[in-house]
Amino acid sequence: MMKYLASILLAFTAITMAQAQKVVIYPKSGDAVTYNMSDLDHLEFIPADDADNPVDKDVIVKELWCNRGELKIFGKMYRPAGVADTQKLPAVILSHSANLNADAMNVYATAIAKAGFCAYAFDFCGACDESRSDGNTADMTPFTEVDDLKAVIAAMKANDGVDASKICLLGSSLGGLVSALTAEDASLGIAGLILFYPAFNIPELVAMMDKFGDMGGGFGDLGGFGMSYSEAFCNSMRNYDVYANIGTFAHKVLILHGSNDMIVKISYSEQAVDTYPDATLITIDGANHGFNADNLGSFGSMMGGTADYDSQVIPHVISYLDSYLR
């Protein structure tokens, strides 16, 4: 509603300025600039190009909610422009990292849609204060997130514009762990799995913090690592063997991991490659825990890394989808 009101206000302002025969621009910084209407070709108001409203003429983004029981899950559907909503496309469901939301996956969802696929990015319930989905952070665990993802998968399978036989999961960090655990359920019929620096080390992190005694029910005090996990989260991961609970996924797995990842060492992905029957690990040289500014961990730019490796990452993702999801 606020966006519509803003549009009306802008239009009214434009008309008023036109009648006055002058346009006055007030930037956030610097002096105002005045133009004569007679010197202007036209006025155009376009939406801001930001994480909440990506602008790309080749992609249509629509808000789409799902349900897990009584909980509502916020998400965004990305589709190629010019393709009917009912045309069934292979789909990729994107699961974000801890303490982030669906906006962190905008770049990847947009690139996937531009390549001719459907993409859906959503907020896990209780993932962070910025999550638009229902749920409390105190209740969130990797297994509640698995339940969220399964609910999203069911909704995508029921969507008229999705080919239910060609759904791929793509997850980063915690979202990668959740995607990997979810894909193990063969009844879901997941056709592909892409993992960005999956957080298979969380049980070891919980064990490490247990050595320091009571940290208030979790290890949220380690803000420098971007961690803020609840007591329920830590209890769910304590003594959990990740590698004993993955490895039966029957299709090709693609894992991308930064060589300089300080939060999840690449050795965890190397072990995952040995666990899956058919998996490929691609090392992104110099990258830390995150491949762009929206996904970087707290140490993202350290150790010689830069903020954006998407020019390397996205082609690998699209190549995988072209090979295994068309």
Short mmCIF file of C-alpha atoms in Angstrom, two decimals:
data_model
loop_
_atom_site.label_atom_id
_atom_site.label_comp_id
_atom_site.label_asym_id
_atom_site.label_seq_id
_atom_site.Cartn_x
_atom_site.Cartn_y
_atom_site.Cartn_z
CA MET A 1 0.00 0.00 0.00
CA MET A 2 2.82 2.41 0.87
CA LYS A 3 4.39 1.88 -2.56
CA TYR A 4 1.09 2.77 -4.25
CA LEU A 5 0.71 5.88 -2.11
CA ALA A 6 4.29 6.86 -2.96
CA SER A 7 3.56 6.44 -6.67
CA ILE A 8 0.48 8.65 -6.41
CA LEU A 9 2.46 11.26 -4.50
CA LEU A 10 5.23 11.22 -7.11
CA ALA A 11 2.72 11.60 -9.93
CA PHE A 12 1.01 14.50 -8.15
CA THR A 13 4.39 16.14 -7.53
CA ALA A 14 5.32 15.74 -11.21
CA ILE A 15 2.07 17.40 -12.32
CA THR A 16 2.56 20.22 -9.85
CA MET A 17 6.13 20.80 -11.01
CA ALA A 18 5.06 20.68 -14.64
CA GLN A 19 2.52 23.43 -14.00
CA ALA A 20 5.27 25.46 -12.37
CA GLN A 21 7.46 24.86 -15.42
CA LYS A 22 10.39 23.87 -13.25
CA VAL A 23 11.76 20.65 -11.74
CA VAL A 24 13.66 20.83 -8.46
CA ILE A 25 15.70 17.79 -7.46
CA TYR A 26 16.60 17.42 -3.78
CA PRO A 27 19.35 14.79 -3.44
CA LYS A 28 20.11 13.09 -0.12
CA SER A 29 23.38 15.03 -0.07
CA GLY A 30 24.49 18.19 -1.82
CA ASP A 31 22.55 21.17 -3.10
CA ALA A 32 19.20 21.09 -4.82
CA VAL A 33 19.24 21.31 -8.62
CA THR A 34 16.61 23.17 -10.67
CA TYR A 35 15.69 22.37 -14.29
CA ASN A 36 13.36 24.19 -16.64
CA MET A 37 10.62 21.94 -17.97
CA SER A 38 11.29 23.23 -21.47
CA ASP A 39 14.79 21.71 -21.28
CA LEU A 40 13.57 18.23 -20.30
CA ASP A 41 12.48 15.51 -22.70
CA HIS A 42 10.31 13.71 -20.12
CA LEU A 43 10.03 12.67 -16.49
CA GLU A 44 10.29 9.01 -15.55
CA PHE A 45 9.85 7.37 -12.16
CA ILE A 46 11.29 3.86 -11.82
CA PRO A 47 11.44 1.53 -8.79
CA ALA A 48 14.64 1.45 -6.80
CA ASP A 49 17.12 -1.29 -7.73
CA ASP A 50 17.67 -2.80 -4.30
CA ALA A 51 17.50 -6.13 -2.52
CA ASP A 52 13.78 -5.77 -1.79
CA ASN A 53 12.85 -4.84 -5.35
CA PRO A 54 15.31 -6.12 -7.94
CA VAL A 55 14.92 -4.43 -11.30
CA ASP A 56 15.45 -6.62 -14.34
CA LYS A 57 13.24 -6.34 -17.38
CA ASP A 58 13.87 -10.01 -18.22
CA VAL A 59 12.50 -11.31 -14.91
CA ILE A 60 9.10 -11.10 -13.25
CA VAL A 61 9.12 -11.28 -9.44
CA LYS A 62 5.93 -11.93 -7.50
CA GLU A 63 5.30 -12.35 -3.79
CA LEU A 64 4.04 -15.85 -3.02
CA TRP A 65 3.24 -17.23 0.44
CA CYS A 66 3.28 -20.87 1.57
CA ASN A 67 2.01 -22.53 4.75
CA ARG A 68 3.46 -24.95 7.27
CA GLY A 69 0.52 -25.77 9.48
CA GLU A 70 -0.57 -22.48 10.99
CA LEU A 71 2.70 -20.76 10.12
CA LYS A 72 2.88 -18.57 7.03
CA ILE A 73 6.07 -18.61 4.96
CA PHE A 74 7.00 -15.54 2.92
CA GLY A 75 8.59 -16.07 -0.47
CA LYS A 76 9.21 -14.60 -3.90
CA MET A 77 8.70 -16.33 -7.22
CA TYR A 78 11.06 -15.40 -10.06
CA ARG A 79 10.08 -16.28 -13.63
CA PRO A 80 11.36 -15.31 -17.08
CA ALA A 81 9.48 -12.35 -18.54
CA GLY A 82 7.13 -13.23 -21.37
CA VAL A 83 6.44 -16.73 -20.08
CA ALA A 84 2.89 -17.52 -19.01
CA ASP A 85 2.36 -18.17 -15.30
CA THR A 86 0.88 -21.56 -16.17
CA GLN A 87 3.77 -22.72 -18.35
CA LYS A 88 5.47 -25.46 -16.38
CA LEU A 89 9.16 -24.75 -15.86
CA PRO A 90 11.91 -26.61 -14.00
CA ALA A 91 12.24 -24.92 -10.62
CA VAL A 92 14.97 -24.08 -8.12
CA ILE A 93 14.12 -23.49 -4.46
CA LEU A 94 16.71 -21.30 -2.74
CA SER A 95 17.39 -21.57 1.00
CA HIS A 96 19.29 -18.74 2.66
CA SER A 97 22.05 -18.75 5.28
CA ALA A 98 21.59 -18.21 9.03
CA ASN A 99 20.62 -14.72 10.20
CA LEU A 100 19.59 -13.72 6.68
CA ASN A 101 16.38 -13.90 4.65
CA ALA A 102 15.28 -14.52 1.06
CA ASP A 103 16.67 -11.18 -0.15
CA ALA A 104 20.18 -12.59 0.20
CA MET A 105 19.36 -14.95 -2.69
CA ASN A 106 18.03 -12.29 -5.10
CA VAL A 107 21.08 -12.31 -7.36
CA TYR A 108 20.98 -16.08 -7.81
CA ALA A 109 17.20 -16.29 -8.20
CA THR A 110 17.29 -13.55 -10.84
CA ALA A 111 20.10 -15.24 -12.79
CA ILE A 112 18.27 -18.58 -12.65
CA ALA A 113 15.05 -17.01 -13.96
CA LYS A 114 16.92 -15.20 -16.74
CA ALA A 115 18.29 -18.60 -17.81
CA GLY A 116 14.73 -19.84 -18.35
CA PHE A 117 13.96 -21.54 -15.05
CA CYS A 118 11.55 -20.74 -12.24
CA ALA A 119 13.15 -19.75 -8.92
CA TYR A 120 11.63 -19.42 -5.47
CA ALA A 121 13.41 -17.82 -2.51
CA PHE A 122 11.79 -17.73 0.93
CA ASP A 123 12.32 -16.71 4.54
CA PHE A 124 12.73 -19.55 7.01
CA CYS A 125 10.37 -19.28 9.98
CA GLY A 126 12.11 -17.63 12.91
CA ALA A 127 15.36 -17.32 10.96
CA CYS A 128 16.11 -13.78 12.13
CA ASP A 129 14.43 -10.56 13.19
CA GLU A 130 14.14 -9.55 9.53
CA SER A 131 12.27 -12.71 8.54
CA ARG A 132 8.83 -11.97 7.09
CA SER A 133 7.66 -15.50 7.80
CA ASP A 134 5.94 -16.47 11.03
CA GLY A 135 7.84 -18.15 13.84
CA ASN A 136 10.15 -17.36 16.73
CA THR A 137 13.95 -17.47 16.63
CA ALA A 138 13.94 -19.32 19.95
CA ASP A 139 12.12 -22.23 18.30
CA MET A 140 14.09 -22.39 15.05
CA THR A 141 16.39 -25.37 14.45
CA PRO A 142 17.79 -26.96 11.28
CA PHE A 143 14.94 -29.47 11.55
CA THR A 144 12.18 -26.85 11.73
CA GLU A 145 13.83 -25.38 8.63
CA VAL A 146 13.68 -28.82 6.99
CA ASP A 147 9.94 -28.77 7.73
CA ASP A 148 9.71 -25.28 6.19
CA LEU A 149 11.51 -26.44 3.07
CA LYS A 150 9.29 -29.50 2.72
CA ALA A 151 6.23 -27.26 2.95
CA VAL A 152 7.66 -25.04 0.23
CA ILE A 153 8.42 -28.07 -1.96
CA ALA A 154 4.80 -29.21 -1.62
CA ALA A 155 3.57 -25.75 -2.60
CA MET A 156 5.87 -25.62 -5.61
CA LYS A 157 4.73 -29.06 -6.78
CA ALA A 158 1.14 -27.81 -6.64
CA ASN A 159 1.96 -24.62 -8.54
CA ASP A 160 0.62 -24.55 -12.11
CA GLY A 161 3.84 -22.97 -13.39
CA VAL A 162 6.25 -25.56 -11.97
CA ASP A 163 7.32 -28.90 -13.43
CA ALA A 164 6.95 -31.03 -10.30
CA SER A 165 9.36 -33.66 -11.66
CA LYS A 166 12.18 -31.14 -12.06
CA ILE A 167 12.75 -29.36 -8.75
CA CYS A 168 16.27 -28.53 -7.59
CA LEU A 169 17.30 -27.37 -4.10
CA LEU A 170 19.97 -24.70 -3.71
CA GLY A 171 21.11 -23.73 -0.23
CA SER A 172 23.88 -21.62 1.28
CA SER A 173 25.60 -22.34 4.62
CA LEU A 174 22.84 -23.35 7.07
CA GLY A 175 20.45 -23.39 4.12
CA GLY A 176 22.87 -25.79 2.46
CA LEU A 177 22.76 -28.14 5.44
CA VAL A 178 18.96 -27.95 5.45
CA SER A 179 18.76 -28.57 1.69
CA ALA A 180 21.09 -31.57 1.96
CA LEU A 181 19.08 -33.13 4.78
CA THR A 182 15.80 -32.50 2.97
CA ALA A 183 17.01 -33.99 -0.32
CA GLU A 184 17.64 -37.29 1.47
CA ASP A 185 13.88 -37.87 1.61
CA ALA A 186 13.47 -39.83 -1.64
CA SER A 187 9.67 -39.49 -1.47
CA LEU A 188 10.05 -35.79 -2.30
CA GLY A 189 11.47 -36.61 -5.72
CA ILE A 190 14.07 -33.86 -5.73
CA ALA A 191 15.91 -33.81 -9.06
CA GLY A 192 18.97 -31.72 -8.22
CA LEU A 193 21.02 -30.38 -5.32
CA ILE A 194 23.38 -27.37 -5.27
CA LEU A 195 25.19 -26.47 -2.05
CA PHE A 196 27.08 -23.25 -1.32
CA TYR A 197 29.61 -23.72 1.53
CA PRO A 198 27.17 -25.99 3.43
CA ALA A 199 27.41 -25.68 7.21
CA PHE A 200 28.13 -29.34 7.92
CA ASN A 201 30.35 -28.23 10.83
CA ILE A 202 27.58 -26.96 13.10
CA PRO A 203 27.70 -30.00 15.44
CA GLU A 204 31.43 -29.40 15.91
CA LEU A 205 30.79 -25.72 16.66
CA VAL A 206 28.22 -26.68 19.29
CA ALA A 207 30.68 -29.14 20.85
CA MET A 208 33.39 -26.49 20.84
CA MET A 209 31.18 -24.01 22.69
CA ASP A 210 30.09 -26.69 25.17
CA LYS A 211 33.68 -26.72 26.42
CA PHE A 212 33.24 -23.09 27.51
CA GLY A 213 30.31 -23.93 29.75
CA ASP A 214 26.95 -22.16 29.89
CA MET A 215 26.83 -19.44 27.23
CA GLY A 216 23.25 -18.49 27.97
CA GLY A 217 21.64 -21.39 26.16
CA GLY A 218 23.52 -21.07 22.89
CA PHE A 219 26.50 -19.37 21.37
CA GLY A 220 24.87 -16.16 20.30
CA ASP A 221 27.62 -14.15 22.01
CA LEU A 222 29.99 -15.04 19.17
CA GLY A 223 28.59 -12.26 17.00
CA GLY A 224 31.86 -12.00 15.10
CA PHE A 225 31.06 -15.34 13.50
CA GLY A 226 27.56 -14.25 12.56
CA MET A 227 26.11 -16.85 14.94
CA SER A 228 23.05 -16.36 17.08
CA TYR A 229 21.63 -19.80 17.73
CA SER A 230 19.12 -20.65 20.42
CA GLU A 231 19.22 -23.36 23.07
CA ALA A 232 16.79 -25.42 20.99
CA PHE A 233 19.04 -25.03 17.95
CA CYS A 234 22.15 -26.14 19.82
CA ASN A 235 20.38 -29.05 21.48
CA SER A 236 19.15 -30.31 18.11
CA MET A 237 22.69 -30.35 16.70
CA ARG A 238 24.53 -31.66 19.75
CA ASN A 239 26.19 -35.01 18.93
CA TYR A 240 24.48 -35.03 15.51
CA ASP A 241 26.40 -36.87 12.78
CA VAL A 242 25.73 -34.94 9.57
CA TYR A 243 27.58 -37.37 7.30
CA ALA A 244 25.62 -40.34 8.65
CA ASN A 245 22.45 -38.54 7.57
CA ILE A 246 23.41 -37.57 4.02
CA GLY A 247 24.77 -39.53 1.09
CA THR A 248 21.78 -41.40 -0.29
CA PHE A 249 20.66 -38.65 -2.70
CA ALA A 250 20.56 -40.41 -6.05
CA HIS A 251 21.25 -37.49 -8.39
CA LYS A 252 24.22 -35.28 -9.16
CA VAL A 253 25.28 -32.92 -6.36
CA LEU A 254 27.16 -29.69 -7.04
CA ILE A 255 29.06 -28.06 -4.16
CA LEU A 256 30.74 -24.66 -4.40
CA HIS A 257 33.03 -23.57 -1.56
CA GLY A 258 35.48 -20.73 -1.01
CA SER A 259 39.13 -21.63 -0.53
CA ASN A 260 39.44 -19.03 2.27
CA ASP A 261 36.26 -19.87 4.16
CA MET A 262 36.98 -19.12 7.83
CA ILE A 263 33.62 -20.27 9.19
CA VAL A 264 33.12 -23.57 7.35
CA LYS A 265 36.44 -25.01 6.22
CA ILE A 266 36.39 -26.46 2.72
CA SER A 267 37.42 -29.82 4.19
CA TYR A 268 33.78 -30.32 5.23
CA SER A 269 32.71 -30.15 1.59
CA GLU A 270 35.58 -32.40 0.59
CA GLN A 271 34.23 -35.00 3.01
CA ALA A 272 30.74 -34.52 1.57
CA VAL A 273 32.03 -35.30 -1.94
CA ASP A 274 33.34 -38.60 -0.61
CA THR A 275 29.97 -39.28 1.03
CA TYR A 276 27.68 -38.74 -1.97
CA PRO A 277 27.63 -41.29 -4.80
CA ASP A 278 27.91 -38.53 -7.44
CA ALA A 279 29.14 -35.12 -6.30
CA THR A 280 31.46 -32.44 -7.64
CA LEU A 281 33.23 -29.82 -5.55
CA ILE A 282 34.21 -26.56 -7.22
CA THR A 283 36.64 -24.39 -5.27
CA ILE A 284 36.14 -20.63 -5.58
CA ASP A 285 39.66 -19.35 -5.08
CA GLY A 286 39.94 -16.50 -2.58
CA ALA A 287 36.30 -16.55 -1.49
CA ASN A 288 35.42 -16.55 2.17
CA HIS A 289 32.09 -17.59 3.71
CA GLY A 290 29.82 -16.04 1.08
CA PHE A 291 30.17 -15.22 -2.60
CA ASN A 292 28.67 -11.71 -2.69
CA ALA A 293 28.00 -8.80 -0.35
CA ASP A 294 24.52 -10.08 0.57
CA ASN A 295 25.88 -13.47 1.62
CA LEU A 296 29.26 -12.67 3.15
CA GLY A 297 30.00 -13.84 6.65
CA SER A 298 31.46 -11.45 9.19
CA PHE A 299 34.99 -12.15 7.90
CA GLY A 300 33.95 -11.90 4.28
CA SER A 301 36.62 -9.58 2.91
CA MET A 302 39.53 -10.85 4.98
CA MET A 303 42.38 -13.05 3.76
CA GLY A 304 42.56 -11.29 0.42
CA GLY A 305 38.98 -12.06 -0.57
CA THR A 306 36.75 -9.62 -2.40
CA ALA A 307 33.02 -9.13 -1.97
CA ASP A 308 31.76 -10.58 -5.24
CA TYR A 309 32.53 -13.94 -6.84
CA ASP A 310 29.23 -14.29 -8.65
CA SER A 311 30.84 -14.01 -12.07
CA GLN A 312 32.47 -17.34 -11.25
CA VAL A 313 29.65 -18.92 -9.27
CA ILE A 314 26.60 -18.25 -11.44
CA PRO A 315 27.94 -19.90 -14.64
CA HIS A 316 28.54 -23.12 -12.68
CA VAL A 317 24.99 -23.01 -11.34
CA ILE A 318 23.43 -22.43 -14.77
CA SER A 319 25.60 -25.10 -16.38
CA TYR A 320 24.44 -27.61 -13.76
CA LEU A 321 20.80 -26.70 -14.29
CA ASP A 322 21.14 -26.92 -18.05
CA SER A 323 22.66 -30.37 -17.74
CA TYR A 324 20.43 -31.92 -15.09
CA LEU A 325 17.16 -29.98 -14.94
CA ARG A 326 16.14 -29.20 -18.55
#
